[in-house]
Short mmCIF file of C-alpha atoms and ligand atoms in Angstrom, two decimals:
data_model
loop_
_atom_site.label_atom_id
_atom_site.label_comp_id
_atom_site.label_asym_id
_atom_site.label_seq_id
_atom_site.Cartn_x
_atom_site.Cartn_y
_atom_site.Cartn_z
CA MET A 1 -8.99 -14.35 25.20
CA MET A 2 -5.43 -15.06 24.15
CA ILE A 3 -5.18 -15.79 20.48
CA GLU A 4 -3.75 -19.21 19.87
CA LEU A 5 -0.36 -18.82 18.29
CA ILE A 6 0.58 -22.45 18.65
CA TYR A 7 -0.68 -24.61 15.86
CA LYS A 8 -0.06 -28.33 15.85
CA GLY A 9 2.78 -27.99 18.33
CA VAL A 10 4.84 -25.58 16.21
CA LYS A 11 6.11 -22.98 18.66
CA LYS A 12 6.27 -19.50 17.23
CA MET A 13 9.35 -17.40 17.96
CA ASP A 14 8.89 -15.20 20.98
CA VAL A 15 5.53 -13.75 20.02
CA LEU A 16 3.54 -16.20 22.10
CA GLY A 17 1.46 -14.49 24.71
CA LYS A 18 1.99 -10.98 23.42
CA LEU A 19 -1.42 -10.45 21.95
CA ASN A 20 -4.41 -10.52 24.23
CA ILE A 21 -7.09 -9.61 21.79
CA ASP A 22 -9.60 -8.65 24.48
CA GLU A 23 -7.24 -5.95 25.66
CA ILE A 24 -6.36 -4.60 22.24
CA GLU A 25 -7.66 -1.09 21.59
CA LYS A 26 -10.46 -1.15 19.02
CA ARG A 27 -11.89 2.34 19.37
CA ALA A 28 -11.43 5.43 17.22
CA PHE A 29 -8.63 7.84 18.18
CA ILE A 30 -10.01 11.38 18.15
CA ASN A 31 -8.52 14.48 19.73
CA GLY A 32 -5.95 12.43 21.63
CA GLU A 33 -8.49 10.04 23.20
CA TYR A 34 -9.88 6.65 22.36
CA THR A 35 -13.64 6.73 21.85
CA ASP A 36 -16.44 4.41 20.67
CA ALA A 37 -18.41 5.22 17.54
CA ILE A 38 -21.34 7.46 18.48
CA SER A 39 -23.78 4.90 17.08
CA GLY A 40 -22.07 2.11 19.02
CA ALA A 41 -21.64 0.21 15.75
CA VAL A 42 -18.72 -2.17 15.33
CA ILE A 43 -17.00 -3.85 12.40
CA SER A 44 -17.80 -7.53 12.17
CA LYS A 45 -15.79 -10.00 10.07
CA SER A 46 -14.05 -13.37 9.81
CA LEU A 47 -10.28 -13.56 10.10
CA SER A 48 -8.47 -15.41 7.37
CA PHE A 49 -5.60 -16.97 9.33
CA ASP A 50 -7.98 -19.50 10.91
CA GLY A 51 -11.49 -18.43 9.91
CA ARG A 52 -12.59 -17.21 13.36
CA LYS A 53 -15.21 -14.50 13.75
CA PHE A 54 -14.03 -11.18 15.10
CA GLU A 55 -15.87 -8.02 15.97
CA GLY A 56 -15.50 -4.95 18.14
CA ILE A 57 -13.59 -2.38 16.09
CA ALA A 58 -15.51 0.90 16.11
CA ALA A 59 -17.45 1.41 12.88
CA CYS A 60 -17.39 5.20 12.63
CA GLY A 61 -19.92 7.11 10.58
CA LYS A 62 -20.48 10.69 9.47
CA ALA A 63 -21.05 11.95 13.03
CA ASP A 64 -17.68 10.59 14.18
CA VAL A 65 -15.92 11.93 11.10
CA ASP A 66 -17.43 15.36 11.75
CA ILE A 67 -16.03 15.33 15.30
CA ALA A 68 -12.60 14.16 14.15
CA VAL A 69 -12.43 16.79 11.41
CA ALA A 70 -13.54 19.51 13.86
CA ALA A 71 -10.79 18.43 16.28
CA ALA A 72 -8.24 18.42 13.47
CA GLN A 73 -9.42 21.85 12.29
CA LYS A 74 -9.18 23.30 15.80
CA ALA A 75 -5.69 21.86 16.25
CA TYR A 76 -4.66 23.23 12.86
CA SER A 77 -6.03 26.73 13.49
CA SER A 78 -4.43 26.89 16.93
CA GLY A 79 -0.99 26.74 15.30
CA ILE A 80 0.14 24.20 17.90
CA TRP A 81 1.42 22.02 15.07
CA SER A 82 1.31 24.09 11.89
CA ARG A 83 3.47 26.82 13.42
CA LYS A 84 6.11 24.52 14.80
CA THR A 85 9.40 24.69 12.92
CA PRO A 86 10.16 21.83 10.54
CA SER A 87 12.99 20.70 12.80
CA GLU A 88 10.63 20.54 15.80
CA ARG A 89 8.22 18.39 13.81
CA LYS A 90 11.15 16.30 12.61
CA LYS A 91 12.21 15.46 16.17
CA ILE A 92 8.70 14.32 17.07
CA LEU A 93 8.36 12.15 13.98
CA LEU A 94 11.76 10.59 14.61
CA LYS A 95 10.58 9.75 18.11
CA LEU A 96 7.45 8.23 16.61
CA ALA A 97 9.59 6.06 14.30
CA ASP A 98 11.58 4.87 17.34
CA LEU A 99 8.35 3.98 19.14
CA MET A 100 7.09 2.09 16.11
CA GLU A 101 10.33 0.14 16.12
CA GLU A 102 10.04 -0.54 19.84
CA HIS A 103 6.54 -1.93 19.24
CA ILE A 104 7.23 -3.60 15.91
CA GLU A 105 6.15 -7.04 17.14
CA GLU A 106 2.79 -5.76 18.36
CA LEU A 107 2.21 -3.95 15.06
CA ALA A 108 3.19 -7.08 13.10
CA LEU A 109 0.90 -9.24 15.23
CA LEU A 110 -2.05 -6.92 14.77
CA ASP A 111 -1.60 -6.77 11.01
CA THR A 112 -1.20 -10.56 10.73
CA PHE A 113 -4.18 -11.12 13.01
CA GLU A 114 -6.42 -9.02 10.79
CA THR A 115 -5.07 -9.65 7.30
CA GLY A 116 -3.57 -13.16 7.48
CA ARG A 117 -0.37 -12.06 5.74
CA ALA A 118 2.63 -13.94 7.19
CA TYR A 119 3.82 -12.54 10.52
CA ILE A 120 7.44 -12.93 9.53
CA ASN A 121 6.81 -10.92 6.40
CA TYR A 122 5.36 -8.01 8.36
CA LEU A 123 8.13 -8.19 10.93
CA ARG A 124 11.09 -8.38 8.58
CA ASP A 125 9.91 -6.53 5.51
CA SER A 126 6.75 -4.46 5.71
CA LEU A 127 7.05 -2.75 9.10
CA PRO A 128 10.77 -1.92 8.79
CA LYS A 129 9.84 -0.25 5.48
CA ALA A 130 7.11 1.78 7.17
CA ILE A 131 9.46 2.89 9.96
CA GLU A 132 12.21 3.82 7.52
CA ALA A 133 9.71 5.86 5.48
CA VAL A 134 8.83 7.92 8.57
CA ARG A 135 12.54 8.49 9.23
CA TYR A 136 13.27 9.41 5.61
CA PHE A 137 10.60 12.11 5.53
CA ALA A 138 11.48 13.40 9.00
CA GLU A 139 15.16 13.69 8.10
CA ALA A 140 14.32 15.48 4.85
CA VAL A 141 11.80 18.08 6.00
CA ASP A 142 14.22 20.63 7.43
CA LYS A 143 16.33 20.53 4.26
CA LEU A 144 13.54 21.94 2.09
CA TYR A 145 13.70 25.58 0.95
CA ASP A 146 11.14 28.07 -0.18
CA GLU A 147 11.90 30.14 -3.31
CA SER A 148 12.46 33.79 -3.95
CA ILE A 149 12.47 35.48 -7.37
CA PRO A 150 13.84 38.89 -8.27
CA ILE A 151 11.02 40.30 -10.41
CA ARG A 152 11.93 43.81 -11.56
CA GLY A 153 13.65 46.74 -9.97
CA SER A 154 13.27 46.55 -6.24
CA ASP A 155 10.31 44.13 -6.30
CA THR A 156 10.75 40.57 -5.25
CA ALA A 157 8.47 37.60 -4.67
CA VAL A 158 8.72 34.81 -2.15
CA ILE A 159 7.05 31.51 -2.99
CA LYS A 160 6.30 29.76 0.27
CA LYS A 161 5.23 26.18 0.89
CA VAL A 162 2.13 26.31 3.08
CA PRO A 163 0.18 23.42 4.60
CA LEU A 164 -3.25 22.58 3.20
CA GLY A 165 -4.99 22.37 6.61
CA VAL A 166 -6.95 19.26 7.58
CA VAL A 167 -6.17 16.35 5.28
CA GLY A 168 -7.95 13.01 4.99
CA LEU A 169 -6.05 9.77 4.37
CA ILE A 170 -7.85 6.64 3.18
CA THR A 171 -5.79 3.45 3.08
CA PRO A 172 -6.09 -0.19 1.93
CA TRP A 173 -5.43 -3.44 3.82
CA ASN A 174 -2.72 -5.07 1.77
CA ASP A 175 0.29 -3.30 3.28
CA PRO A 176 -1.35 -1.27 6.03
CA MET A 177 1.51 0.49 7.81
CA VAL A 178 3.68 1.10 4.73
CA VAL A 179 0.97 2.89 2.80
CA THR A 180 -0.11 4.76 5.94
CA ALA A 181 3.46 5.91 6.66
CA TRP A 182 3.95 7.10 3.08
CA LYS A 183 1.03 9.45 3.68
CA PHE A 184 0.89 10.53 7.34
CA ALA A 185 4.60 11.31 7.59
CA PRO A 186 4.84 13.92 4.81
CA ALA A 187 1.35 15.23 5.64
CA LEU A 188 2.22 15.89 9.29
CA LEU A 189 5.72 17.13 8.58
CA MET A 190 4.37 19.82 6.25
CA GLY A 191 2.22 21.12 9.13
CA ASN A 192 -1.16 19.62 8.23
CA THR A 193 -3.44 17.87 10.69
CA VAL A 194 -4.68 14.41 9.75
CA VAL A 195 -7.79 12.27 9.86
CA LEU A 196 -6.94 8.70 8.85
CA LYS A 197 -9.56 6.17 7.70
CA PRO A 198 -7.89 2.75 7.62
CA ALA A 199 -9.38 -0.18 5.69
CA GLU A 200 -12.04 -2.10 7.60
CA GLN A 201 -9.94 -5.25 7.05
CA SER A 202 -6.85 -3.79 8.79
CA SER A 203 -7.68 -1.11 11.37
CA LEU A 204 -5.93 -2.30 14.53
CA SER A 205 -2.39 -1.18 13.70
CA ALA A 206 -3.64 2.30 12.72
CA ILE A 207 -5.59 2.52 15.98
CA TYR A 208 -2.47 1.43 17.90
CA LEU A 209 -0.50 4.12 16.06
CA GLY A 210 -2.77 6.73 17.68
CA LYS A 211 -1.34 5.91 21.11
CA LEU A 212 2.22 6.05 19.75
CA THR A 213 1.68 9.48 18.18
CA LYS A 214 0.56 10.82 21.56
CA GLU A 215 3.56 9.25 23.29
CA ALA A 216 5.86 10.79 20.68
CA GLY A 217 4.52 14.27 21.49
CA ILE A 218 2.08 14.92 18.66
CA PRO A 219 -0.53 17.27 20.18
CA ASP A 220 -4.16 16.21 20.61
CA GLY A 221 -6.27 16.68 17.49
CA VAL A 222 -3.30 16.65 15.10
CA PHE A 223 -3.56 12.94 14.28
CA ASN A 224 -6.94 11.18 14.38
CA VAL A 225 -8.04 7.70 13.33
CA VAL A 226 -11.64 6.91 12.33
CA PRO A 227 -11.99 3.19 11.58
CA GLY A 228 -15.11 2.17 9.72
CA TYR A 229 -16.55 1.05 6.43
CA GLY A 230 -15.63 2.85 3.22
CA GLU A 231 -19.17 3.77 2.20
CA GLU A 232 -19.72 5.41 5.60
CA ALA A 233 -16.57 6.76 7.27
CA GLY A 234 -14.51 6.98 4.04
CA LYS A 235 -17.23 8.68 2.04
CA ALA A 236 -18.00 11.15 4.85
CA LEU A 237 -14.32 12.09 5.04
CA ALA A 238 -13.96 12.53 1.28
CA LEU A 239 -17.14 14.64 1.14
CA HIS A 240 -16.27 16.81 4.14
CA LYS A 241 -16.12 20.51 3.33
CA ASP A 242 -13.40 21.28 5.89
CA VAL A 243 -11.05 18.62 4.55
CA ARG A 244 -8.64 20.32 2.15
CA GLY A 245 -7.04 17.28 0.59
CA ILE A 246 -7.90 13.62 0.32
CA PHE A 247 -5.08 11.14 -0.21
CA PHE A 248 -6.29 7.72 -1.19
CA THR A 249 -4.76 4.32 -1.85
CA GLY A 250 -7.05 1.55 -3.02
CA SER A 251 -8.87 0.28 -6.07
CA ALA A 252 -9.38 2.33 -9.22
CA GLU A 253 -13.12 1.84 -8.81
CA VAL A 254 -13.19 3.60 -5.43
CA GLY A 255 -10.54 6.09 -6.58
CA LYS A 256 -12.99 7.37 -9.18
CA LYS A 257 -15.64 7.84 -6.48
CA ILE A 258 -13.16 9.87 -4.43
CA MET A 259 -12.75 12.24 -7.37
CA GLU A 260 -16.52 12.61 -7.56
CA TYR A 261 -16.79 13.34 -3.83
CA ALA A 262 -14.17 16.06 -4.15
CA GLY A 263 -16.17 17.62 -6.98
CA GLN A 264 -19.45 17.32 -5.10
CA SER A 265 -18.05 18.99 -2.00
CA ASN A 266 -15.29 21.59 -1.92
CA MET A 267 -12.93 20.81 -4.82
CA LYS A 268 -10.41 19.45 -2.33
CA ARG A 269 -7.06 18.24 -3.61
CA VAL A 270 -7.14 14.59 -4.64
CA ALA A 271 -4.24 12.16 -4.97
CA LEU A 272 -4.88 8.54 -5.87
CA GLU A 273 -2.69 5.43 -5.71
CA CYS A 274 -4.67 2.68 -7.37
CA GLY A 275 -4.28 -0.77 -8.84
CA GLY A 276 -2.15 -2.28 -11.58
CA LYS A 277 -1.63 -5.11 -14.01
CA GLY A 278 2.16 -4.99 -14.11
CA PRO A 279 3.74 -6.03 -17.44
CA TYR A 280 6.97 -8.02 -17.08
CA ILE A 281 8.75 -8.23 -20.42
CA VAL A 282 11.39 -10.92 -20.98
CA SER A 283 13.34 -10.48 -24.19
CA ASN A 284 15.10 -13.07 -26.33
CA LYS A 285 18.16 -10.91 -25.65
CA CYS A 286 18.01 -11.59 -21.91
CA ASN A 287 20.91 -13.76 -20.75
CA ARG A 288 19.53 -14.31 -17.24
CA ILE A 289 16.34 -16.23 -17.84
CA SER A 290 16.44 -18.14 -14.54
CA GLU A 291 16.97 -14.97 -12.56
CA ALA A 292 14.14 -13.26 -14.44
CA ALA A 293 11.80 -16.14 -13.53
CA GLU A 294 12.93 -16.23 -9.87
CA VAL A 295 12.44 -12.49 -9.43
CA LEU A 296 9.02 -12.65 -11.07
CA ALA A 297 7.84 -15.51 -8.82
CA LYS A 298 8.95 -13.68 -5.68
CA ASN A 299 7.31 -10.37 -6.57
CA MET A 300 4.16 -12.00 -7.87
CA PHE A 301 3.46 -14.54 -5.14
CA TYR A 302 5.05 -13.37 -1.88
CA ASN A 303 1.94 -11.77 -0.34
CA GLN A 304 -0.56 -14.06 -2.09
CA GLY A 305 -0.36 -11.62 -5.02
CA GLN A 306 -1.98 -8.88 -2.93
CA ILE A 307 0.45 -6.20 -4.05
CA CYS A 308 -0.64 -3.29 -6.25
CA SER A 309 2.59 -3.36 -8.24
CA ALA A 310 2.68 -7.17 -8.60
CA PRO A 311 4.02 -8.12 -12.06
CA SER A 312 0.86 -10.04 -12.93
CA ARG A 313 1.29 -10.08 -16.75
CA ALA A 314 4.48 -11.76 -17.96
CA VAL A 315 5.15 -11.01 -21.63
CA VAL A 316 7.78 -13.47 -22.81
CA HIS A 317 9.57 -13.91 -26.15
CA LYS A 318 8.81 -17.29 -27.73
CA SER A 319 12.48 -18.25 -28.06
CA VAL A 320 13.09 -18.15 -24.28
CA TYR A 321 9.57 -19.12 -23.23
CA ASP A 322 10.08 -22.82 -22.42
CA GLU A 323 13.17 -22.25 -20.31
CA PHE A 324 11.50 -19.34 -18.51
CA ILE A 325 8.25 -21.14 -17.74
CA ALA A 326 10.04 -24.24 -16.40
CA VAL A 327 11.97 -22.18 -13.82
CA LEU A 328 8.87 -20.14 -12.99
CA LYS A 329 6.83 -23.25 -12.18
CA ALA A 330 9.61 -24.64 -9.99
CA GLU A 331 9.96 -21.30 -8.17
CA SER A 332 6.23 -21.06 -7.50
CA GLU A 333 6.63 -23.99 -5.04
CA LYS A 334 8.44 -21.62 -2.68
CA TYR A 335 5.33 -19.46 -2.32
CA VAL A 336 2.80 -22.07 -1.29
CA PRO A 337 0.89 -20.55 1.65
CA GLY A 338 0.93 -21.87 5.20
CA TYR A 339 -0.05 -20.89 8.74
CA SER A 340 0.32 -17.12 9.04
CA PHE A 341 1.98 -17.14 12.49
CA ASP A 342 4.51 -19.86 11.73
CA ASP A 343 7.91 -18.22 11.44
CA ALA A 344 8.90 -20.83 8.84
CA ASN A 345 6.27 -19.43 6.46
CA GLU A 346 6.95 -16.41 4.28
CA VAL A 347 3.47 -16.65 2.79
CA GLY A 348 0.24 -16.57 4.78
CA CYS A 349 -3.39 -16.14 3.76
CA VAL A 350 -5.48 -13.90 1.55
CA VAL A 351 -7.32 -11.24 3.47
CA SER A 352 -10.88 -12.50 3.47
CA LYS A 353 -13.40 -14.99 2.16
CA GLU A 354 -14.65 -12.30 -0.29
CA GLN A 355 -11.13 -11.94 -1.71
CA TYR A 356 -10.77 -15.73 -1.80
CA ASP A 357 -13.97 -16.09 -3.77
CA LYS A 358 -13.04 -13.27 -6.14
CA VAL A 359 -9.61 -14.74 -6.91
CA ASN A 360 -10.96 -18.27 -7.34
CA GLY A 361 -13.63 -16.83 -9.62
CA TYR A 362 -10.85 -15.50 -11.86
CA ILE A 363 -9.11 -18.91 -11.86
CA ASP A 364 -12.40 -20.50 -12.99
CA LEU A 365 -12.74 -17.77 -15.61
CA ALA A 366 -9.21 -18.49 -16.84
CA ALA A 367 -10.24 -22.08 -17.57
CA LYS A 368 -13.36 -20.86 -19.41
CA GLU A 369 -11.30 -18.37 -21.42
CA GLY A 370 -9.06 -21.22 -22.58
CA ALA A 371 -5.98 -20.71 -20.41
CA LYS A 372 -3.82 -23.64 -19.31
CA ILE A 373 -3.49 -23.54 -15.52
CA TYR A 374 -0.48 -24.72 -13.49
CA ARG A 375 -0.61 -24.98 -9.68
CA PRO A 376 2.16 -26.37 -7.45
CA SER A 377 1.07 -29.59 -5.75
CA LEU A 378 2.75 -28.91 -2.39
CA VAL A 379 0.33 -28.37 0.49
CA LYS A 380 1.32 -26.92 3.87
CA GLU A 381 -0.40 -27.60 7.16
CA LYS A 382 -2.63 -24.85 8.40
CA PRO A 383 -5.77 -24.47 10.50
CA GLU A 384 -8.93 -25.85 8.93
CA GLY A 385 -10.51 -22.43 8.50
CA ALA A 386 -7.44 -20.74 6.98
CA ILE A 387 -8.22 -18.95 3.74
CA CYS A 388 -5.23 -19.35 1.42
CA ILE A 389 -4.73 -19.72 -2.31
CA THR A 390 -2.00 -21.77 -4.01
CA PRO A 391 -0.22 -19.83 -6.79
CA ALA A 392 -1.69 -20.18 -10.28
CA ILE A 393 0.31 -19.72 -13.48
CA LEU A 394 -1.88 -19.19 -16.54
CA GLU A 395 -0.54 -20.04 -20.01
CA ASN A 396 -2.15 -19.75 -23.46
CA VAL A 397 -3.25 -16.27 -22.50
CA ASN A 398 -3.84 -13.42 -24.91
CA ASN A 399 -4.12 -9.80 -23.86
CA ASN A 400 -7.82 -9.54 -24.72
CA MET A 401 -8.87 -12.02 -22.06
CA ARG A 402 -10.30 -10.58 -18.85
CA ILE A 403 -7.64 -12.44 -16.85
CA ALA A 404 -5.03 -10.34 -18.69
CA ARG A 405 -6.87 -7.04 -18.36
CA GLU A 406 -8.39 -6.93 -14.87
CA GLU A 407 -6.58 -6.62 -11.57
CA ILE A 408 -7.12 -9.95 -9.79
CA PHE A 409 -5.16 -9.09 -6.63
CA GLY A 410 -4.33 -12.70 -5.87
CA PRO A 411 -1.52 -15.16 -6.68
CA VAL A 412 -2.59 -15.50 -10.31
CA LEU A 413 -0.05 -14.79 -13.03
CA ALA A 414 -0.98 -14.49 -16.71
CA VAL A 415 1.83 -15.42 -19.13
CA ILE A 416 1.64 -14.17 -22.71
CA LYS A 417 3.98 -15.52 -25.41
CA VAL A 418 5.11 -13.02 -28.09
CA ASP A 419 7.02 -13.12 -31.38
CA SER A 420 8.87 -9.82 -31.02
CA MET A 421 9.70 -7.02 -28.62
CA GLU A 422 7.55 -4.64 -30.69
CA GLU A 423 4.58 -6.88 -29.94
CA ALA A 424 5.68 -7.08 -26.27
CA VAL A 425 5.68 -3.33 -25.71
CA ASP A 426 2.34 -2.93 -27.50
CA ILE A 427 0.81 -5.56 -25.21
CA ALA A 428 2.43 -4.02 -22.13
CA ASN A 429 0.84 -0.65 -22.96
CA ASP A 430 -2.52 -2.08 -23.97
CA SER A 431 -3.93 -1.76 -20.45
CA GLU A 432 -6.09 0.63 -18.44
CA PHE A 433 -3.42 0.50 -15.76
CA GLY A 434 0.14 1.86 -15.66
CA LEU A 435 1.67 1.33 -12.23
CA ALA A 436 4.91 -0.67 -12.48
CA GLY A 437 6.58 -2.91 -15.04
CA ALA A 438 9.87 -4.52 -16.00
CA VAL A 439 12.10 -5.21 -18.95
CA TRP A 440 14.67 -8.00 -18.90
CA THR A 441 17.26 -7.68 -21.66
CA ASP A 442 21.03 -7.55 -21.98
CA ASP A 443 20.90 -5.41 -25.12
CA VAL A 444 21.54 -1.79 -24.16
CA ASN A 445 19.62 -0.29 -27.09
CA GLU A 446 16.63 -2.49 -26.43
CA ALA A 447 16.82 -1.61 -22.72
CA PHE A 448 16.62 2.13 -23.45
CA ASN A 449 13.98 1.74 -26.10
CA LEU A 450 11.58 -0.46 -24.13
CA THR A 451 11.91 1.20 -20.72
CA ASP A 452 11.32 4.55 -22.42
CA ARG A 453 8.20 3.39 -24.22
CA MET A 454 6.45 1.61 -21.37
CA GLU A 455 3.48 3.58 -20.03
CA VAL A 456 4.02 3.05 -16.30
CA GLY A 457 5.02 5.15 -13.31
CA LEU A 458 7.97 2.88 -12.47
CA VAL A 459 9.86 0.54 -14.78
CA HIS A 460 12.57 -1.83 -13.59
CA LEU A 461 15.40 -2.98 -15.84
CA ASN A 462 16.66 -6.51 -15.11
CA SER A 463 15.11 -6.40 -11.63
CA TYR A 464 11.79 -5.93 -9.87
CA GLY A 465 10.55 -4.49 -6.61
CA ASN A 466 13.84 -2.84 -5.64
CA ASP A 467 12.89 -0.04 -3.42
CA ASP A 468 14.17 3.11 -1.83
CA ASN A 469 12.37 5.91 -0.04
CA SER A 470 14.07 8.41 -2.31
CA SER A 471 12.35 7.10 -5.45
CA PRO A 472 8.76 8.09 -6.26
CA PHE A 473 6.08 5.41 -6.36
CA GLY A 474 2.78 5.68 -8.17
CA GLY A 475 1.15 5.14 -11.50
CA VAL A 476 -0.20 6.68 -14.68
CA LYS A 477 -3.54 6.06 -16.42
CA GLN A 478 -6.04 4.43 -14.02
CA SER A 479 -3.26 3.44 -11.63
CA GLY A 480 -3.51 6.86 -10.10
CA ILE A 481 -2.73 10.52 -9.87
CA GLY A 482 0.32 11.75 -7.97
CA LYS A 483 3.17 9.81 -6.42
CA ASP A 484 4.04 8.66 -2.91
CA LYS A 485 7.60 8.57 -1.50
CA SER A 486 10.65 10.72 -2.31
CA ILE A 487 11.19 14.43 -1.74
CA HIS A 488 8.52 15.13 -4.38
CA ALA A 489 5.84 13.65 -2.09
CA PHE A 490 6.04 16.72 0.14
CA ASP A 491 4.55 18.80 -2.67
CA LYS A 492 1.30 16.85 -2.48
CA TYR A 493 0.77 17.94 1.10
CA CYS A 494 1.33 21.66 0.70
CA ASP A 495 0.24 24.54 -1.43
CA SER A 496 2.39 27.37 -2.74
CA LYS A 497 1.71 30.91 -1.68
CA THR A 498 3.30 33.89 -3.38
CA ILE A 499 4.15 36.94 -1.30
CA TRP A 500 4.85 39.86 -3.65
CA MET A 501 7.00 42.51 -2.05
CA HIS A 502 7.54 46.05 -3.25
CA PHE A 503 10.26 48.02 -1.56
P1 LIG B 1 -10.65 -0.46 -1.84
O1 LIG B 1 -10.67 0.54 -2.93
O2 LIG B 1 -11.78 -1.41 -1.72
O3 LIG B 1 -10.58 0.28 -0.42
C1 LIG B 1 -9.55 1.19 -0.12
C2 LIG B 1 -10.02 2.10 0.99
O4 LIG B 1 -11.12 2.87 0.50
C3 LIG B 1 -10.53 1.38 2.23
O5 LIG B 1 -10.16 2.10 3.38
C4 LIG B 1 -12.04 1.43 2.05
O6 LIG B 1 -12.77 1.36 3.25
C5 LIG B 1 -12.20 2.78 1.40
N1 LIG B 1 -13.46 2.94 0.64
C6 LIG B 1 -14.19 1.98 0.02
N2 LIG B 1 -15.28 2.55 -0.55
C7 LIG B 1 -15.23 3.86 -0.28
C8 LIG B 1 -16.07 4.97 -0.61
N3 LIG B 1 -17.18 4.82 -1.31
N4 LIG B 1 -15.68 6.19 -0.19
C9 LIG B 1 -14.55 6.39 0.52
N5 LIG B 1 -13.72 5.36 0.87
C10 LIG B 1 -14.06 4.12 0.47
O7 LIG B 1 -9.25 -1.20 -1.94
P2 LIG B 1 -8.71 -2.38 -1.05
O8 LIG B 1 -9.44 -3.62 -1.44
O9 LIG B 1 -8.68 -1.99 0.39
O10 LIG B 1 -7.17 -2.45 -1.52
C11 LIG B 1 -6.78 -3.11 -2.68
C12 LIG B 1 -6.58 -2.12 -3.81
O11 LIG B 1 -5.63 -1.13 -3.42
C13 LIG B 1 -6.01 -2.77 -5.03
O12 LIG B 1 -6.66 -2.26 -6.17
C14 LIG B 1 -4.54 -2.32 -5.01
O13 LIG B 1 -3.92 -2.35 -6.27
C15 LIG B 1 -4.65 -0.97 -4.44
N6 LIG B 1 -3.36 -0.52 -3.87
C16 LIG B 1 -2.64 0.44 -4.53
C17 LIG B 1 -1.39 0.84 -4.03
C18 LIG B 1 -0.56 1.89 -4.72
O14 LIG B 1 0.34 2.43 -4.08
N7 LIG B 1 -0.83 2.21 -5.98
C19 LIG B 1 -0.91 0.27 -2.85
C20 LIG B 1 -1.67 -0.68 -2.20
C21 LIG B 1 -2.91 -1.07 -2.71
#
């Protein structure tokens, strides 16, 4: 069956005919081969871009995870990967990045097919980011040094970076390849072997990656993919006694379970990248109110709000509030969702009916909690079954309401009016989360003061969402433990070993 990429006569770029879904690989990738789940179980779901039913992706369980971990352990112990030099691993990962680029359209199609996020957005933004992340880490790995310390007399100690062994990666659906690349690239480059459990909502691109890793020259068993449900495949991986580190991106709720699994099993290393409720402070000393509103709308609404670092709590000084909110409402029109495969649309669908119901539940709650709700009136043509949500801007919000405290993970922005910047920073920090935030001000003292005091892993001044592989990404509080990206990310995927030498 060819998936229908023409909708109401709108011809889509050159992607037409590239995705024959019956021929797409849906099996697990273990020890260099594609294989069905031992139980024969498959993932079954509806797709949000047009509501069709889809099934067939292997739903792995504990038995499959055990086989994948055993293959990864064997590959690790053999030294076929762990004993390669960093520059040998670098060359292979650079080749992998080239292959990802060569197949960028297929990867973008698969991710759009499963998640409903706009094809054009994957093609132009998300996948290039993933590919560049692989290149960044590959280029960096042979520039790392171990350390040596002169202790006393003729003694010396060498502190070596050593791989952990088999590591498990568990990823979410909202930016599948980016989050996956942030993890598998440093993990592999440090000499570990990997078992990846992608989200059940977005497994196809990870499965496809298996084939590319083999083509790039990654030996069998070094990179494995076990698609499946979180409570089965994910839990089995996190509980596995031969897995030496588990690197998770997803909700705080599941992140806490991952910590428990590590404690219940073998005290494996845990790193967590979880959710957020990004505070976006706009001061009365900001001279660029329109720009502040434009940047907020883009970062809040561009993937239907399904971004962990989305600035979903605007905290705005009363004296600039009216001007700010007027521009914000006008800007929100640009992010009205449409057909996911139409190259004219930057915004596609939410991922699933469950997510749709959850987000709409919060919009209903907002009304009950006394918020004033604004929604753009523009409607775009899309298939009848498409599951999309028009942006919602919530006013009359205070920080005690659930809509201001809980991660909604949809295009729903809470706007809180404040009397002072002291109040603004208190509200910004009054949250269980601490992923990313922003301060907009043209007063240099205020800029230093507020950015310094905000309890987040990443704070933007007069900007939002600007990105570079060299800057760490991750949160504090219940937004997570440890950071992805940057040279520092390598440290998560290795241990230090001291060799004390007496001469
Ligand atoms: P989720 O927590 O539901 O699932 C994430 C992954 O965990 C999936 O692969 C899922 O199958 C697996 N999982 C679920 N239950 C499990 C269990 N009991 N044991 C082991 N694995 C289990 O999150 P999601 O809905 O896929 O993604 C959205 C969340 O991810 C949001 O909270 C978002 O903020 C967060 N996120 C964070 C970042 C970041 O870098 N901080 C980036 C992207 C997404």
